[in-house]
Coordinates of C-alpha atoms and ligand atoms in Angstrom, one line a residue:
M1 CA 0.0 0.0 0.0
K2 CA 2.2 2.9 -1.2
V3 CA 1.0 6.4 -0.1
A4 CA 1.5 9.4 -2.1
V5 CA 1.8 12.9 -0.3
L6 CA 0.2 15.9 -2.5
T7 CA 0.1 19.5 -1.5
D8 CA -0.1 22.7 -3.4
S9 CA 2.6 25.6 -3.9
T10 CA 1.2 27.7 -1.1
A11 CA 3.0 25.3 1.5
Y12 CA 6.3 27.2 0.2
I13 CA 8.3 24.0 0.3
P14 CA 11.4 24.5 -1.7
A15 CA 11.8 21.8 -4.3
S16 CA 15.0 20.3 -2.8
I17 CA 12.9 19.1 0.1
R18 CA 10.0 18.1 -2.1
E19 CA 12.4 15.9 -3.8
Q20 CA 13.9 14.7 -0.7
W21 CA 10.6 13.5 0.7
N22 CA 8.8 12.5 -2.4
I23 CA 6.2 15.5 -2.0
H24 CA 4.1 16.2 -4.8
M25 CA 2.8 19.7 -5.7
V26 CA 0.1 21.3 -7.7
P27 CA 0.6 25.1 -8.4
L28 CA -1.8 27.7 -7.6
S29 CA -1.4 31.0 -9.8
V30 CA -1.2 34.8 -9.9
V31 CA -2.7 36.6 -12.5
F32 CA -1.7 40.3 -13.8
G33 CA -4.3 41.4 -16.4
D34 CA -4.5 38.6 -19.1
E35 CA -0.9 37.0 -17.9
V36 CA -1.2 34.0 -15.5
Y37 CA 1.7 32.9 -14.0
R38 CA 2.1 29.4 -12.0
E39 CA 4.0 30.2 -8.8
E40 CA 7.3 28.9 -8.4
L41 CA 7.1 27.3 -12.0
D42 CA 6.6 30.7 -13.9
I43 CA 7.6 33.2 -11.2
T44 CA 9.6 33.4 -8.0
A45 CA 8.5 35.1 -4.9
E46 CA 11.5 37.6 -5.4
Q47 CA 10.3 38.2 -9.1
F48 CA 6.7 38.7 -7.7
Y49 CA 7.6 41.4 -5.2
E50 CA 9.8 43.4 -7.7
K51 CA 7.0 43.0 -10.4
V52 CA 4.1 44.2 -8.2
K53 CA 6.2 47.3 -7.6
H54 CA 6.1 48.3 -11.4
E55 CA 2.5 46.8 -12.2
K56 CA -0.3 49.5 -12.5
E57 CA -2.9 46.8 -11.4
L58 CA -2.8 44.7 -8.4
P59 CA -2.6 40.9 -9.2
K60 CA -5.2 38.4 -8.5
T61 CA -5.1 34.7 -7.5
S62 CA -6.4 31.4 -8.8
Q63 CA -6.6 27.9 -7.8
P64 CA -5.5 24.7 -9.5
S65 CA -8.2 23.9 -12.1
I66 CA -9.8 20.4 -11.6
G67 CA -8.2 19.2 -14.7
L68 CA -4.6 19.9 -13.3
L69 CA -5.8 18.1 -10.2
T70 CA -7.2 15.0 -11.8
E71 CA -4.3 14.7 -14.1
K72 CA -1.9 14.7 -11.1
L73 CA -4.0 12.0 -9.2
D74 CA -4.3 10.0 -12.4
Q75 CA -0.2 9.9 -12.6
L76 CA 0.1 9.2 -8.9
S77 CA -2.4 6.3 -9.2
Q78 CA 0.0 4.6 -11.4
S79 CA 2.2 3.8 -8.5
H80 CA 0.4 4.6 -5.4
D81 CA -3.1 3.3 -3.9
D82 CA -3.7 6.4 -1.5
V83 CA -2.9 9.8 -1.6
V84 CA -2.9 12.3 1.4
C85 CA -3.8 15.7 -0.1
I86 CA -3.1 18.5 2.2
H87 CA -4.2 21.9 0.8
L88 CA -4.3 25.5 2.1
S89 CA -7.4 26.4 4.3
S90 CA -10.7 25.6 2.6
G91 CA -11.8 29.0 4.3
I92 CA -9.8 30.9 1.9
S93 CA -9.6 29.1 -1.1
G94 CA -11.4 26.4 -3.1
T95 CA -8.3 24.2 -3.6
Y96 CA -9.3 21.8 -0.9
Q97 CA -12.8 21.1 -2.2
T98 CA -11.5 20.8 -5.7
A99 CA -9.0 18.1 -4.7
I100 CA -12.1 16.1 -3.1
S101 CA -14.0 16.6 -6.4
A102 CA -10.9 15.4 -8.5
G103 CA -10.6 12.3 -6.2
N104 CA -14.2 11.5 -7.0
M105 CA -13.4 11.5 -10.7
V106 CA -10.1 9.5 -10.7
E107 CA -10.2 5.8 -10.4
G108 CA -7.4 3.4 -8.7
I109 CA -6.4 5.9 -6.0
T110 CA -8.0 6.9 -2.9
V111 CA -7.7 10.6 -1.8
H112 CA -7.5 11.3 2.0
P113 CA -7.9 15.1 2.1
F114 CA -6.6 17.2 4.9
D115 CA -7.6 20.8 5.4
S116 CA -4.4 22.4 6.9
E117 CA -6.9 25.4 7.8
I118 CA -3.8 27.7 7.5
S119 CA -1.2 28.2 4.4
T120 CA 2.4 29.1 3.7
R121 CA 5.2 27.0 5.1
V122 CA 3.1 26.6 8.3
Q123 CA 0.8 24.2 6.2
G124 CA 4.2 22.9 4.8
L125 CA 4.9 21.6 8.7
Y126 CA 2.0 19.3 8.1
V127 CA 3.3 18.3 4.7
I128 CA 6.8 17.4 5.8
E129 CA 5.7 15.3 8.7
A130 CA 3.3 13.5 6.5
A131 CA 5.9 12.7 3.9
Q132 CA 8.4 11.6 6.5
M133 CA 5.7 9.3 7.8
A134 CA 4.8 8.1 4.5
S135 CA 8.5 7.2 3.8
V136 CA 8.7 4.8 6.5
G137 CA 5.4 3.1 5.5
A138 CA 2.8 4.8 7.6
S139 CA -1.0 4.2 6.2
A140 CA -3.0 6.9 5.2
T141 CA -5.3 6.8 8.2
E142 CA -1.9 6.9 10.6
I143 CA -1.0 10.1 8.7
I144 CA -4.1 11.8 9.0
N145 CA -4.8 11.0 12.6
R146 CA -0.9 12.5 13.3
L147 CA -2.1 15.7 11.2
N148 CA -5.1 16.1 13.2
E149 CA -3.1 15.4 16.4
M150 CA -0.7 18.1 15.4
K151 CA -3.5 20.6 14.8
Q152 CA -4.2 20.6 18.4
S153 CA -1.2 22.6 18.9
M154 CA -0.8 24.4 15.7
R155 CA -0.8 28.2 16.4
A156 CA 0.0 30.9 13.8
Y157 CA -0.1 34.9 14.0
V158 CA 0.7 37.2 10.9
M159 CA 1.1 40.7 10.8
V160 CA 0.6 43.0 7.5
D161 CA 2.0 46.3 6.6
D162 CA -1.3 47.1 4.6
L163 CA -4.2 45.4 5.4
S164 CA -6.0 46.5 2.2
H165 CA -4.6 43.5 0.4
L166 CA -6.5 41.0 2.4
H167 CA -9.7 43.5 2.5
R168 CA -9.6 43.8 -1.3
G169 CA -9.2 40.1 -1.9
G170 CA -12.5 39.4 0.5
R171 CA -10.3 37.1 2.9
L172 CA -10.4 39.2 6.0
N173 CA -13.2 37.9 8.1
G174 CA -14.8 39.0 11.8
A175 CA -14.7 42.4 13.1
Q176 CA -15.8 43.9 9.6
A177 CA -16.9 47.0 11.2
L178 CA -13.7 47.7 12.5
V179 CA -11.9 47.5 9.3
G180 CA -11.9 51.2 8.5
S181 CA -10.2 52.0 11.7
M182 CA -8.1 48.6 11.7
L183 CA -6.3 49.9 8.3
Q184 CA -4.3 52.6 10.5
V185 CA -3.0 50.2 12.8
K186 CA -0.9 46.8 12.5
P187 CA -3.3 44.0 13.8
L188 CA -2.3 40.9 14.7
L189 CA -3.9 38.2 12.6
H190 CA -4.7 34.5 12.9
F191 CA -7.2 31.6 11.9
V192 CA -10.3 30.7 13.3
D193 CA -12.2 27.8 11.8
G194 CA -10.0 28.1 8.8
K195 CA -10.8 31.8 8.2
I196 CA -8.5 35.0 9.0
V197 CA -9.7 37.1 11.8
P198 CA -8.1 39.9 13.7
F199 CA -6.5 38.5 17.1
E200 CA -5.6 41.7 18.7
K201 CA -5.4 45.5 17.6
I202 CA -1.7 46.4 18.1
R203 CA -0.4 49.9 17.0
T204 CA 3.1 49.1 16.2
R205 CA 4.9 46.4 14.3
K206 CA 7.5 46.3 17.4
R207 CA 4.8 45.6 19.7
A208 CA 3.1 43.1 17.4
V209 CA 6.5 41.0 17.3
K210 CA 6.9 41.1 20.9
R211 CA 3.3 39.9 21.4
V212 CA 4.0 37.0 19.2
M213 CA 7.0 36.2 21.3
E214 CA 5.0 36.2 24.4
L215 CA 2.3 34.0 22.7
F216 CA 5.1 31.8 21.7
D217 CA 6.6 31.6 25.1
E218 CA 3.5 30.1 26.6
D219 CA 4.2 27.0 24.8
A220 CA 7.9 27.1 24.8
K221 CA 8.9 27.4 28.3
T222 CA 7.2 24.2 28.8
G223 CA 10.3 22.7 27.6
K224 CA 8.7 20.4 25.2
P225 CA 10.0 20.2 21.6
I226 CA 8.7 23.0 19.1
V227 CA 9.1 23.0 15.5
G228 CA 8.4 26.6 14.1
V229 CA 8.5 28.7 11.1
V230 CA 9.1 32.3 10.5
I231 CA 7.1 33.5 7.3
H232 CA 7.8 37.0 5.6
G233 CA 7.0 39.0 2.7
N234 CA 10.3 39.8 1.4
Q235 CA 11.8 40.7 5.0
E236 CA 14.4 37.8 5.1
Q237 CA 16.7 40.0 7.8
E238 CA 13.9 40.4 10.1
A239 CA 12.9 36.7 9.7
V240 CA 16.5 35.8 10.6
T241 CA 16.9 38.1 13.2
F242 CA 13.5 36.6 14.9
K243 CA 14.8 33.2 14.4
A244 CA 17.9 34.0 16.2
E245 CA 16.4 35.3 19.1
L246 CA 14.2 32.6 19.7
E247 CA 16.9 30.1 19.4
S248 CA 19.2 32.1 21.8
N249 CA 16.1 32.0 24.4
Y250 CA 15.0 28.3 24.2
A251 CA 16.9 24.9 23.7
N252 CA 14.0 23.2 22.4
V253 CA 13.0 25.1 19.5
E254 CA 13.8 24.0 15.7
I255 CA 13.0 27.0 13.4
T256 CA 13.2 27.4 9.8
T257 CA 12.4 30.9 7.9
S258 CA 10.6 31.0 4.5
I259 CA 9.4 33.7 2.1
I260 CA 5.8 34.2 1.6
G261 CA 5.2 33.3 -2.1
P262 CA 3.3 35.2 -5.0
V263 CA -0.2 34.1 -4.2
I264 CA -0.1 34.3 -0.5
G265 CA 1.8 37.4 -1.0
T266 CA -0.9 39.0 -3.4
H267 CA -3.2 39.0 -0.3
L268 CA -0.9 39.8 2.6
G269 CA 1.4 42.5 0.6
E270 CA 5.2 43.0 0.8
G271 CA 6.1 43.6 4.5
S272 CA 4.1 40.9 6.1
F273 CA 5.6 39.0 8.7
G274 CA 4.3 35.8 11.0
F275 CA 5.2 33.0 13.1
G276 CA 3.7 29.5 13.2
W277 CA 4.5 26.6 15.5
Y278 CA 3.5 23.3 17.0
V279 CA 4.4 21.2 20.0
K280 CA 6.3 18.1 18.7
Ligands
MYR301 C1 -6.9 31.3 -4.3 O1 -7.1 32.3 -5.3 O2 -7.6 30.3 -4.1 C2 -6.0 31.6 -3.3 C3 -6.4 32.5 -2.2 C4 -5.5 32.7 -1.1 C5 -6.0 33.7 0.0 C6 -4.9 33.9 1.2 C7 -5.3 34.6 2.2 C8 -4.2 35.0 3.0 C9 -3.7 33.7 4.0 C10 -2.7 34.0 5.1 C11 -1.9 32.9 5.3 C12 -1.2 33.0 6.8 C13 -0.5 32.0 7.2 C14 -0.1 32.0 8.6

């Protein structure tokens, strides 16, 4: 019973790591006018942030087509019986539902869908765990059970420089009446039931970063092993500094940094910054 692991490009797992762990990927796209760019394949994160600066119109995003997903599942069915499909939150994209629909159309492989209820490399934490389990022969059911267990301790917070991107894309939920006033501040955002909602209104980025550290401390001070990822919209240095500070404060944490790619970058804007983690 060979189990494949499939995710989408918004998990932002570098190709070298995908190859190492046999992780399959379907891309989402950014659309500038009539031009469609599949992220990673047609446009890198760095190229995207540069391009946005020179474009008159802001981009839009699109999920993978059902045709692309059925084609991918069909290929996987040649050598696998099951596939664990881990996608960005169904509360922000139709990708997860489309994977389920594609699974109903393809014969010879059983789709085990997992709604990460998040995105970015935080979603990637689930994907890497699933792929490592698959590599040592775990069944799809064992993998899904483990992912659900991870979800219990998964936490993520993100701040944006300009809330208007999320607002424009219709991905900001909750406290809608506050949006006008919130555009002036740097709210800390998080996911509730797979949707993005304000967590706390914080006036400055410095305070928001400090607040994330306090929230992290609640888990880190237990001494339990923690895996985390710092995500950033083209703010490499800030991410590296944040990671170094956490690693110097706690011996039990393993942290990576990850640039937020074009699709999620369209909705968060350049300058976004966040941190996600789970207790191992
Ligand atoms: C699509 O067009 O289907 C993609 C829509 C993506 C919406 C992204 C919304 C922002 C996600 C923030 C992720 C932060 C993770 C900690």
